[in-house]
Amino acid sequence: MRPYCKSLTAAAMLALLAAAPAMAADLTIGTKSEPSSLDPQFHVLSPNMQVALSIFDALTIQDAQGKVGPKLAESWRLASPTEWDFKLRQGVTFSDGTPLTADDVVFTFDRVAKVPNSPTAFTLFTRKIAKVEATDPSTVRITTTEPYPLLLVDVANIPVMSKAAASGAAPEGKTTTELNRGEGLIGSGPFKFVSWQKGGDLVLERNDRYWGPRPDWDRVVMRPMTNPAARAAALLAGDIDLMEDLPTASVEEFRANPAVSVVAAPPARILYIALDQDRDASPGIGGTEGRNPLKDRRVREALSLAVDRRGIVSRIMSGAAEPAGSLGTPTMFGTSPAHFEAPAADPARAKALLAEAGWPDGFTITLGSPSGRYVNDIRVAQTVAAMWSRIGVRTEVEASAPPVFFKNRDARTYSAYLGSWGNNTAEIGTTLTAQLATFDRERGQGAANGGRYANPELDALLAQASGTLDDAARQSLLEKADALAMNDYAIVPLHFEIPSWGLRKGLAFEARADQFTLPQGATLAK
C-alpha cells in the first residue's frame, strides 16, 4: 500500500489553522522584589499593591497619570458633605462565580482595621471613614468623619474582597497566613491566583469571568530578580518578557537595541533617609554616651547639608532621577514652592552646625538600606555614608535583602535608613500624613513614619487640609505643612526616581507614575 501523501490545499490549511486552538500567550515579568504578603490589606508596599490590583478590583481606579475613574463603582454622588453613595457595576462576579454585592464592599472596609501586625497599615486610606453600609444590594454609602476631598483616591487603594471566600474564624476573617497560601484569595480582577513560592515565582492566570477588557495573557509569571543586571541579561536572553527598573547605565544601550524597547514614567517616587527622633538612646548610634543627637534640629540639618544630591543624580543615577528638596515634586499639589529646588551641599556649614549642637567630633551611625529594592539603593546609601563621614558622622551601611530590611525597619533597629514612598494621589498631603504625621495606628496616621517624627503644628495643618474642600485653601495649608516639615529637617529627601521598564520586541506597556507593574498594562503590540 502506498503511503498517503496527498498535499493539503491552501484553503484546507487555512481551515485547519482556524480550527486549531490559539497558542497560549504567557508573560514573564522580572520584578525587582517580591511581595511581602498576598493579603491585599496587610502592607502598603508597591510589590504587594501591584499583585493585589491584578487579582482584585477597587471601587475606583487611577489611570497611569493618577486620574481617578470608575471601576467596581460605575458612579457615585455626594448625598451630603460627608456621605458618598457608590453605585456598583452590574453583572460583576468574583473569579469563583460569586456575584459582587454591597455586602462584599462592607466586609472589605470593615476588615482593614482588624488585620494585625501590619507594617504599614491600610488604615492610611480609611482613617477619614466613619461608617460603610449597604443601602441596597448594589449601593454602598461611605460616611466620612468630615468633608474629605480625597476619598475617591483613597478607595482606589482598597481592593474589594469576597465576603464568602475571605470570611473565617479570626476577627479579620481569613488570616494573612491563610491568604498567603491562596486560601480565600478570590477577586474580581483580570487575573486569578495560581501559586506562589516565597523567594520564587508568583503565577497568575487569566480570569475568564472578568467583566472588563480581556487581558492578552493566559498566564503571568512574576519572577523576583533583585539584581538589575541579572534582570537586564534575562530580558536580552529572552528568559523574561518585561523587566522593572533598567540599570541606569544601560538605558541608552537598551534604547538603541532593536530587540527590546524602553518606556518611562514621570518621577513621583521619593527616595529619602528617615532619622530616629523620639528615642533618647538610638540603637545604631555610638560615641554619644547614650544620647540621640538626631533629636536636635541642627544635627538633622547638618546631615541634609552634607549630601550632594546633584552629584548622586549625575554619578550614581546616571541622570535617571531628579534632586529633591521636598517629599513632593514641584508639580504635586501642595508642595512648598520654597522647596522646589534641592538644597546645595555645604559640608563646611554642616560641620559648623554639628559643633554648635555640641558634637564637634561627630559620632558614629549605622545607615540601613535594602539591597535591590530601589534603583541603585546600596550605591546611594554608600555614597551618603561617605558624605556624612566627611563631616565627622562616621557612617557604616548595613544592607540586607528587602524582606530582612523591612523586618528590621519595622522593628526599629535602625537609627537611620534609606526609604522610598510613591504618591499616586498627586497631592502631597497623603505623603506627609503617612511619613511625618505623629504615629497613631488607631487613627491611621504616620503609618510609614519610621523616624517617629512628631509635631502637633504639622498634625493640625494636615488635619485642617484634609477636611477643606476648597482647592486654593487646601493648597495653602499643605504648602505651609510641607514648608514646616522641611524647615524642621524632619526627614532627608534625596531624589525622585524616573522609573523605566524594559520589554521585548512585540510588546507594549503602559508606564505608570505610581510605578506599579500591572500585567494587564502589558499588551501585544498592534
Short mmCIF file of C-alpha atoms in Angstrom, two decimals, residues 46-488:
data_model
loop_
_atom_site.label_atom_id
_atom_site.label_comp_id
_atom_site.label_asym_id
_atom_site.label_seq_id
_atom_site.Cartn_x
_atom_site.Cartn_y
_atom_site.Cartn_z
CA SER A 46 4.34 48.52 45.83
CA PRO A 47 5.13 44.81 45.16
CA ASN A 48 2.06 43.90 47.22
CA MET A 49 -0.19 46.51 45.65
CA GLN A 50 0.60 45.56 42.07
CA VAL A 51 -0.25 41.92 42.76
CA ALA A 52 -3.44 42.87 44.59
CA LEU A 53 -4.60 45.15 41.77
CA SER A 54 -4.06 42.30 39.30
CA ILE A 55 -6.29 39.90 41.25
CA PHE A 56 -8.80 42.32 42.78
CA ASP A 57 -10.69 45.45 41.75
CA ALA A 58 -11.36 48.50 43.90
CA LEU A 59 -14.38 50.82 43.81
CA THR A 60 -12.41 53.36 41.79
CA ILE A 61 -9.24 53.19 39.71
CA GLN A 62 -6.39 55.55 38.99
CA ASP A 63 -5.03 55.58 35.47
CA ALA A 64 -1.34 55.76 34.58
CA GLN A 65 -1.27 59.52 35.27
CA GLY A 66 -3.20 59.20 38.55
CA LYS A 67 -6.59 60.40 37.31
CA VAL A 68 -9.48 58.74 39.15
CA GLY A 69 -12.21 56.90 37.27
CA PRO A 70 -14.91 54.26 37.86
CA LYS A 71 -14.10 50.60 38.50
CA LEU A 72 -16.44 48.42 40.60
CA ALA A 73 -18.40 51.57 41.30
CA GLU A 74 -19.79 52.75 37.98
CA SER A 75 -20.93 56.05 39.51
CA TRP A 76 -21.07 57.98 42.78
CA ARG A 77 -22.66 61.07 44.25
CA LEU A 78 -22.46 63.19 47.37
CA ALA A 79 -25.66 62.67 49.36
CA SER A 80 -24.35 65.22 51.89
CA PRO A 81 -20.96 66.85 52.54
CA THR A 82 -19.89 63.67 54.40
CA GLU A 83 -21.97 60.94 52.72
CA TRP A 84 -20.90 59.33 49.44
CA ASP A 85 -23.17 56.88 47.62
CA PHE A 86 -21.39 54.43 45.30
CA LYS A 87 -23.48 52.54 42.74
CA LEU A 88 -21.94 49.16 41.97
CA ARG A 89 -21.45 47.91 38.44
CA GLN A 90 -23.99 45.29 37.45
CA GLY A 91 -23.04 41.78 36.34
CA VAL A 92 -19.69 41.59 38.13
CA THR A 93 -18.70 38.25 39.63
CA PHE A 94 -15.66 37.09 41.54
CA SER A 95 -13.39 34.55 39.85
CA ASP A 96 -15.26 31.70 41.58
CA GLY A 97 -18.55 32.86 40.06
CA THR A 98 -19.97 34.51 43.21
CA PRO A 99 -21.79 37.77 42.34
CA LEU A 100 -20.39 41.01 43.73
CA THR A 101 -22.76 42.79 46.13
CA ALA A 102 -22.59 45.73 48.51
CA ASP A 103 -22.02 43.27 51.37
CA ASP A 104 -18.62 42.40 49.92
CA VAL A 105 -17.63 46.07 49.99
CA VAL A 106 -18.81 46.47 53.59
CA PHE A 107 -16.88 43.33 54.62
CA THR A 108 -13.74 44.63 52.89
CA PHE A 109 -13.70 48.02 54.59
CA ASP A 110 -14.59 46.51 57.96
CA ARG A 111 -11.63 44.14 57.71
CA VAL A 112 -8.95 46.83 57.19
CA ALA A 113 -8.50 47.84 60.83
CA LYS A 114 -8.67 44.22 62.02
CA VAL A 115 -5.59 42.98 60.16
CA PRO A 116 -2.91 42.51 62.85
CA ASN A 117 0.80 43.34 62.73
CA SER A 118 0.58 45.43 59.56
CA PRO A 119 3.98 47.10 58.90
CA THR A 120 2.29 49.98 57.02
CA ALA A 121 -1.42 49.71 57.67
CA PHE A 122 -4.18 50.29 55.13
CA THR A 123 -5.90 52.45 57.73
CA LEU A 124 -3.88 55.15 55.98
CA PHE A 125 -6.70 55.03 53.38
CA THR A 126 -9.63 54.56 55.75
CA ARG A 127 -8.71 56.99 58.53
CA LYS A 128 -11.37 59.51 57.45
CA ILE A 129 -14.13 56.90 57.10
CA ALA A 130 -16.65 56.75 59.93
CA LYS A 131 -19.01 54.14 58.50
CA VAL A 132 -19.55 51.92 55.46
CA GLU A 133 -23.03 50.46 54.90
CA ALA A 134 -25.09 48.77 52.21
CA THR A 135 -28.21 50.81 51.46
CA ASP A 136 -29.32 48.18 48.95
CA PRO A 137 -27.59 45.19 47.25
CA SER A 138 -25.90 47.42 44.67
CA THR A 139 -25.35 50.66 46.61
CA VAL A 140 -22.73 51.43 49.25
CA ARG A 141 -22.79 54.54 51.42
CA ILE A 142 -19.46 55.70 52.85
CA THR A 143 -19.73 58.30 55.60
CA THR A 144 -16.60 60.31 56.36
CA THR A 145 -15.72 61.98 59.63
CA GLU A 146 -15.67 65.35 57.85
CA PRO A 147 -15.86 66.65 54.27
CA TYR A 148 -13.00 64.80 52.62
CA PRO A 149 -11.93 65.57 49.02
CA LEU A 150 -9.53 62.62 48.62
CA LEU A 151 -11.96 59.79 49.33
CA LEU A 152 -12.15 58.73 45.68
CA VAL A 153 -8.35 58.35 45.62
CA ASP A 154 -8.22 56.52 48.94
CA VAL A 155 -10.80 53.89 47.99
CA ALA A 156 -8.82 53.14 44.81
CA ASN A 157 -6.24 51.58 47.16
CA ILE A 158 -8.67 49.20 48.89
CA PRO A 159 -9.14 46.07 46.72
CA VAL A 160 -12.60 44.58 47.27
CA MET A 161 -12.55 41.05 48.69
CA SER A 162 -15.21 38.35 48.50
CA LYS A 163 -17.05 38.07 51.80
CA ALA A 164 -17.94 34.45 51.07
CA ALA A 165 -14.34 33.48 50.27
CA ALA A 166 -12.46 35.64 52.78
CA SER A 167 -14.62 35.09 55.89
CA GLY A 168 -13.15 32.99 58.66
CA ALA A 169 -12.85 32.34 62.37
CA ALA A 170 -10.38 35.16 63.06
CA PRO A 171 -11.67 38.72 63.65
CA GLU A 172 -10.39 39.68 60.19
CA GLY A 173 -11.80 36.54 58.54
CA LYS A 174 -9.14 34.71 56.53
CA THR A 175 -5.81 35.50 58.15
CA THR A 176 -2.78 36.86 56.36
CA THR A 177 -1.15 33.42 56.68
CA GLU A 178 -4.14 31.74 55.05
CA LEU A 179 -4.28 34.27 52.24
CA ASN A 180 -0.55 33.79 51.62
CA ARG A 181 -1.38 30.14 50.96
CA GLY A 182 -4.01 31.24 48.46
CA GLU A 183 -6.95 30.37 50.71
CA GLY A 184 -9.77 32.85 50.10
CA LEU A 185 -7.68 34.81 47.61
CA ILE A 186 -10.64 35.36 45.31
CA GLY A 187 -11.02 38.64 43.45
CA SER A 188 -12.96 40.15 40.57
CA GLY A 189 -9.86 41.40 38.73
CA PRO A 190 -8.37 40.43 35.37
CA PHE A 191 -6.24 37.58 36.78
CA LYS A 192 -6.63 34.89 39.40
CA PHE A 193 -4.11 33.33 41.74
CA VAL A 194 -2.44 30.02 40.85
CA SER A 195 0.64 29.65 43.06
CA TRP A 196 3.35 31.44 44.97
CA GLN A 197 6.60 30.21 46.41
CA LYS A 198 8.31 32.62 48.76
CA GLY A 199 11.51 33.69 47.07
CA GLY A 200 10.29 32.24 43.78
CA ASP A 201 7.68 32.69 41.10
CA LEU A 202 4.21 34.12 41.63
CA VAL A 203 1.90 32.63 39.00
CA LEU A 204 -1.42 34.08 37.85
CA GLU A 205 -3.80 33.06 35.09
CA ARG A 206 -6.45 34.96 33.21
CA ASN A 207 -9.80 35.28 34.96
CA ASP A 208 -12.24 34.28 32.23
CA ARG A 209 -15.10 35.66 34.31
CA TYR A 210 -13.59 39.13 34.32
CA TRP A 211 -16.15 41.80 33.49
CA GLY A 212 -13.64 44.19 31.89
CA PRO A 213 -11.28 44.10 28.88
CA ARG A 214 -9.81 40.66 28.29
CA PRO A 215 -6.06 40.60 29.07
CA ASP A 216 -3.73 39.41 26.34
CA TRP A 217 -2.16 36.83 28.67
CA ASP A 218 -3.34 33.34 29.58
CA ARG A 219 -0.64 33.04 32.23
CA VAL A 220 1.56 35.55 34.06
CA VAL A 221 4.72 34.76 35.99
CA MET A 222 6.15 37.42 38.31
CA ARG A 223 9.74 36.40 38.99
CA PRO A 224 11.71 38.26 41.69
CA MET A 225 15.18 39.20 40.42
CA THR A 226 16.79 41.65 42.81
CA ASN A 227 19.92 42.23 40.70
CA PRO A 228 19.14 44.75 37.93
CA ALA A 229 21.99 43.49 35.74
CA ALA A 230 20.61 39.95 36.01
CA ARG A 231 17.16 41.21 35.01
CA ALA A 232 18.60 43.00 32.01
CA ALA A 233 20.58 39.92 30.94
CA ALA A 234 17.45 37.76 31.28
CA LEU A 235 15.48 40.13 29.08
CA LEU A 236 18.17 40.17 26.40
CA ALA A 237 18.35 36.36 26.54
CA GLY A 238 14.58 36.04 26.15
CA ASP A 239 14.09 34.43 29.57
CA ILE A 240 11.70 37.19 30.62
CA ASP A 241 9.45 39.47 28.58
CA LEU A 242 9.30 42.56 30.77
CA MET A 243 11.55 43.93 33.47
CA GLU A 244 11.28 46.60 36.13
CA ASP A 245 13.95 49.25 36.63
CA LEU A 246 16.59 49.01 33.95
CA PRO A 247 20.12 49.59 35.26
CA THR A 248 20.52 53.33 34.90
CA ALA A 249 23.77 52.96 32.98
CA SER A 250 22.08 50.65 30.43
CA VAL A 251 19.09 52.77 29.44
CA GLU A 252 20.67 54.32 26.36
CA GLU A 253 22.10 50.96 25.28
CA PHE A 254 18.65 49.41 25.50
CA ARG A 255 17.09 52.29 23.57
CA ALA A 256 19.50 51.55 20.72
CA ASN A 257 18.81 47.79 20.70
CA PRO A 258 16.08 46.82 18.17
CA ALA A 259 15.27 43.61 20.08
CA VAL A 260 13.99 45.50 23.11
CA SER A 261 12.36 48.80 23.97
CA VAL A 262 12.24 51.13 26.95
CA VAL A 263 9.32 53.00 28.47
CA ALA A 264 9.49 55.53 31.30
CA ALA A 265 7.05 57.36 33.56
CA PRO A 266 7.23 60.81 35.17
CA PRO A 267 9.08 60.98 38.51
CA ALA A 268 6.81 60.55 41.53
CA ARG A 269 8.60 58.18 43.93
CA ILE A 270 10.80 59.89 46.50
CA LEU A 271 13.95 58.33 47.93
CA TYR A 272 14.72 59.67 51.40
CA ILE A 273 16.53 58.99 54.65
CA ALA A 274 14.44 58.64 57.79
CA LEU A 275 16.01 59.67 61.10
CA ASP A 276 15.14 58.30 64.55
CA GLN A 277 13.89 61.31 66.53
CA ASP A 278 11.90 60.01 69.50
CA ARG A 279 14.26 57.72 71.43
CA ASP A 280 16.80 59.10 73.87
CA ALA A 281 19.13 56.19 73.09
CA SER A 282 19.08 55.06 69.47
CA PRO A 283 20.41 51.57 68.68
CA GLY A 284 22.63 52.43 65.70
CA ILE A 285 24.41 55.45 67.20
CA GLY A 286 27.71 55.34 69.08
CA GLY A 287 30.10 57.75 70.75
CA THR A 288 27.34 59.84 72.31
CA GLU A 289 27.19 58.43 75.87
CA GLY A 290 23.73 57.05 75.21
CA ARG A 291 22.26 60.27 73.83
CA ASN A 292 20.48 60.63 70.49
CA PRO A 293 21.86 63.62 68.53
CA LEU A 294 19.20 63.19 65.82
CA LYS A 295 16.67 64.80 68.17
CA ASP A 296 18.48 68.10 67.58
CA ARG A 297 17.29 70.01 64.51
CA ARG A 298 20.81 71.36 63.90
CA VAL A 299 22.19 67.84 63.57
CA ARG A 300 19.45 66.87 61.15
CA GLU A 301 20.18 70.00 59.09
CA ALA A 302 23.87 69.13 59.09
CA LEU A 303 23.16 65.64 57.73
CA SER A 304 20.99 67.14 54.99
CA LEU A 305 23.60 69.76 54.04
CA ALA A 306 26.29 67.08 53.83
CA VAL A 307 24.50 65.36 50.95
CA ASP A 308 25.37 66.34 47.37
CA ARG A 309 22.05 65.42 45.75
CA ARG A 310 23.02 66.62 42.29
CA GLY A 311 26.18 64.54 42.45
CA ILE A 312 24.19 61.44 43.34
CA VAL A 313 21.78 62.06 40.46
CA SER A 314 24.55 62.56 37.89
CA ARG A 315 27.10 59.99 39.05
CA ILE A 316 25.04 57.25 40.71
CA MET A 317 21.70 57.54 38.94
CA SER A 318 23.17 58.48 35.53
CA GLY A 319 20.59 61.25 35.26
CA ALA A 320 17.61 58.88 35.74
CA ALA A 321 16.40 60.89 38.76
CA GLU A 322 15.71 64.44 39.88
CA PRO A 323 17.22 66.02 43.05
CA ALA A 324 14.61 66.58 45.76
CA GLY A 325 14.08 69.48 48.13
CA SER A 326 10.80 68.11 49.47
CA LEU A 327 8.87 64.85 49.61
CA GLY A 328 6.69 66.20 46.78
CA THR A 329 7.65 67.06 43.21
CA PRO A 330 7.24 70.68 42.08
CA THR A 331 4.17 69.62 40.06
CA MET A 332 2.48 67.94 43.03
CA PHE A 333 -0.46 69.76 44.60
CA GLY A 334 0.62 71.34 47.90
CA THR A 335 4.40 71.13 47.60
CA SER A 336 6.05 74.17 49.18
CA PRO A 337 7.41 76.49 46.43
CA ALA A 338 10.31 77.33 48.72
CA HIS A 339 11.42 73.70 48.45
CA PHE A 340 11.01 73.07 44.73
CA GLU A 341 14.79 73.19 44.40
CA ALA A 342 17.03 70.71 46.19
CA PRO A 343 19.43 72.38 48.65
CA ALA A 344 23.06 72.62 47.60
CA ALA A 345 25.60 70.64 49.57
CA ASP A 346 27.51 72.69 52.16
CA PRO A 347 29.90 70.49 54.18
CA ALA A 348 31.50 73.48 55.92
CA ARG A 349 28.15 74.71 57.21
CA ALA A 350 27.27 71.11 58.20
CA LYS A 351 30.42 70.82 60.34
CA ALA A 352 29.67 74.17 61.98
CA LEU A 353 26.14 73.04 62.84
CA LEU A 354 27.45 69.83 64.43
CA ALA A 355 29.85 71.84 66.57
CA GLU A 356 27.08 74.28 67.51
CA ALA A 357 24.90 71.34 68.57
CA GLY A 358 27.68 70.05 70.84
CA TRP A 359 29.16 67.37 68.54
CA PRO A 360 32.39 68.91 67.19
CA ASP A 361 33.97 65.45 66.90
CA GLY A 362 30.85 63.90 65.44
CA PHE A 363 29.61 60.39 66.30
CA THR A 364 29.06 57.03 64.65
CA ILE A 365 25.86 55.84 63.00
CA THR A 366 24.62 52.84 61.02
CA LEU A 367 22.56 53.53 57.91
CA GLY A 368 20.15 50.73 56.98
CA SER A 369 19.48 50.04 53.32
CA PRO A 370 17.68 47.40 51.27
CA SER A 371 19.66 45.52 48.65
CA GLY A 372 17.80 45.57 45.35
CA ARG A 373 14.54 47.23 46.38
CA TYR A 374 15.21 50.71 44.97
CA VAL A 375 17.26 51.76 41.96
CA ASN A 376 20.97 51.69 42.94
CA ASP A 377 19.94 51.59 46.61
CA ILE A 378 23.22 50.25 48.03
CA ARG A 379 25.32 52.64 45.95
CA VAL A 380 23.17 55.57 47.06
CA ALA A 381 23.44 54.51 50.71
CA GLN A 382 27.21 54.09 50.46
CA THR A 383 27.58 57.50 48.82
CA VAL A 384 25.52 59.18 51.55
CA ALA A 385 27.60 57.34 54.16
CA ALA A 386 30.81 58.73 52.65
CA MET A 387 29.35 62.26 52.60
CA TRP A 388 28.26 62.01 56.24
CA SER A 389 31.64 60.59 57.25
CA ARG A 390 33.38 63.60 55.69
CA ILE A 391 31.64 65.94 58.16
CA GLY A 392 32.52 63.72 61.14
CA VAL A 393 29.44 61.49 61.33
CA ARG A 394 31.23 58.21 60.70
CA THR A 395 28.71 56.04 58.90
CA GLU A 396 28.52 52.31 58.22
CA VAL A 397 25.96 50.89 55.79
CA GLU A 398 24.01 47.81 56.82
CA ALA A 399 22.47 46.43 53.62
CA SER A 400 20.15 43.42 53.53
CA ALA A 401 17.64 41.70 51.27
CA PRO A 402 14.33 43.60 51.13
CA PRO A 403 12.35 41.19 53.39
CA VAL A 404 15.06 41.37 56.06
CA PHE A 405 15.41 45.13 55.67
CA PHE A 406 11.67 45.72 56.08
CA LYS A 407 11.56 43.44 59.11
CA ASN A 408 14.41 45.37 60.72
CA ARG A 409 12.91 48.72 59.74
CA ASP A 410 9.55 47.81 61.26
CA ALA A 411 11.28 46.55 64.42
CA ARG A 412 13.02 49.95 64.55
CA THR A 413 16.54 48.55 64.69
CA TYR A 414 17.88 51.41 62.54
CA SER A 415 18.74 54.92 63.69
CA ALA A 416 18.68 55.99 60.04
CA TYR A 417 17.54 54.14 56.96
CA LEU A 418 17.12 54.60 53.23
CA GLY A 419 13.43 54.54 52.33
CA SER A 420 11.10 55.32 49.47
CA TRP A 421 7.49 56.38 49.03
CA GLY A 422 5.31 56.55 45.96
CA ASN A 423 2.45 59.04 45.87
CA ASN A 424 -0.34 58.31 43.39
CA THR A 425 -2.74 60.99 44.64
CA ALA A 426 -0.84 63.90 43.01
CA GLU A 427 -1.36 65.71 46.35
CA ILE A 428 1.39 65.92 48.97
CA GLY A 429 -0.99 65.60 51.93
CA THR A 430 -1.07 61.81 51.60
CA THR A 431 2.72 61.59 51.71
CA LEU A 432 3.06 63.96 54.68
CA THR A 433 0.31 62.12 56.58
CA ALA A 434 1.99 58.76 56.02
CA GLN A 435 5.60 59.82 56.51
CA LEU A 436 5.60 62.65 59.04
CA ALA A 437 2.30 62.90 60.90
CA THR A 438 2.60 61.74 64.50
CA PHE A 439 2.44 57.95 64.55
CA ASP A 440 -1.02 56.82 65.63
CA ARG A 441 -2.06 53.36 64.45
CA GLU A 442 -5.64 53.79 65.65
CA ARG A 443 -6.13 56.99 63.63
CA GLY A 444 -4.28 55.66 60.59
CA GLN A 445 -1.70 58.45 60.52
CA GLY A 446 2.07 58.26 60.46
CA ALA A 447 1.78 54.73 59.04
CA ALA A 448 5.21 54.97 57.40
CA ASN A 449 6.76 57.33 59.96
CA GLY A 450 9.74 55.14 60.83
CA GLY A 451 11.65 58.02 62.43
CA ARG A 452 8.65 58.77 64.68
CA TYR A 453 8.86 62.49 63.98
CA ALA A 454 6.11 64.29 65.92
CA ASN A 455 4.97 67.90 65.54
CA PRO A 456 1.49 68.95 66.75
CA GLU A 457 1.57 72.01 64.47
CA LEU A 458 2.13 69.79 61.42
CA ASP A 459 -0.65 67.43 62.55
CA ALA A 460 -3.06 70.34 62.89
CA LEU A 461 -2.28 71.71 59.41
CA LEU A 462 -2.73 68.27 57.82
CA ALA A 463 -6.00 67.68 59.66
CA GLN A 464 -7.33 71.06 58.57
CA ALA A 465 -6.25 70.49 54.96
CA SER A 466 -7.84 67.04 54.74
CA GLY A 467 -11.24 68.49 55.63
CA THR A 468 -11.00 71.51 53.31
CA LEU A 469 -12.89 71.14 50.02
CA ASP A 470 -11.79 74.50 48.58
CA ASP A 471 -8.72 73.74 46.44
CA ALA A 472 -6.97 77.07 46.92
CA ALA A 473 -7.38 76.99 50.70
CA ARG A 474 -6.26 73.35 50.88
CA GLN A 475 -3.22 74.06 48.74
CA SER A 476 -2.17 76.90 51.04
CA LEU A 477 -2.49 74.68 54.11
CA LEU A 478 -0.48 71.88 52.51
CA GLU A 479 2.26 74.24 51.39
CA LYS A 480 2.55 75.51 54.97
CA ALA A 481 2.68 71.93 56.27
CA ASP A 482 5.35 70.92 53.75
CA ALA A 483 7.47 74.01 54.49
CA LEU A 484 7.17 73.40 58.24
CA ALA A 485 8.39 69.81 57.93
CA MET A 486 11.21 70.60 55.51
CA ASN A 487 12.42 73.57 57.57
CA ASP A 488 12.50 71.31 60.61
#
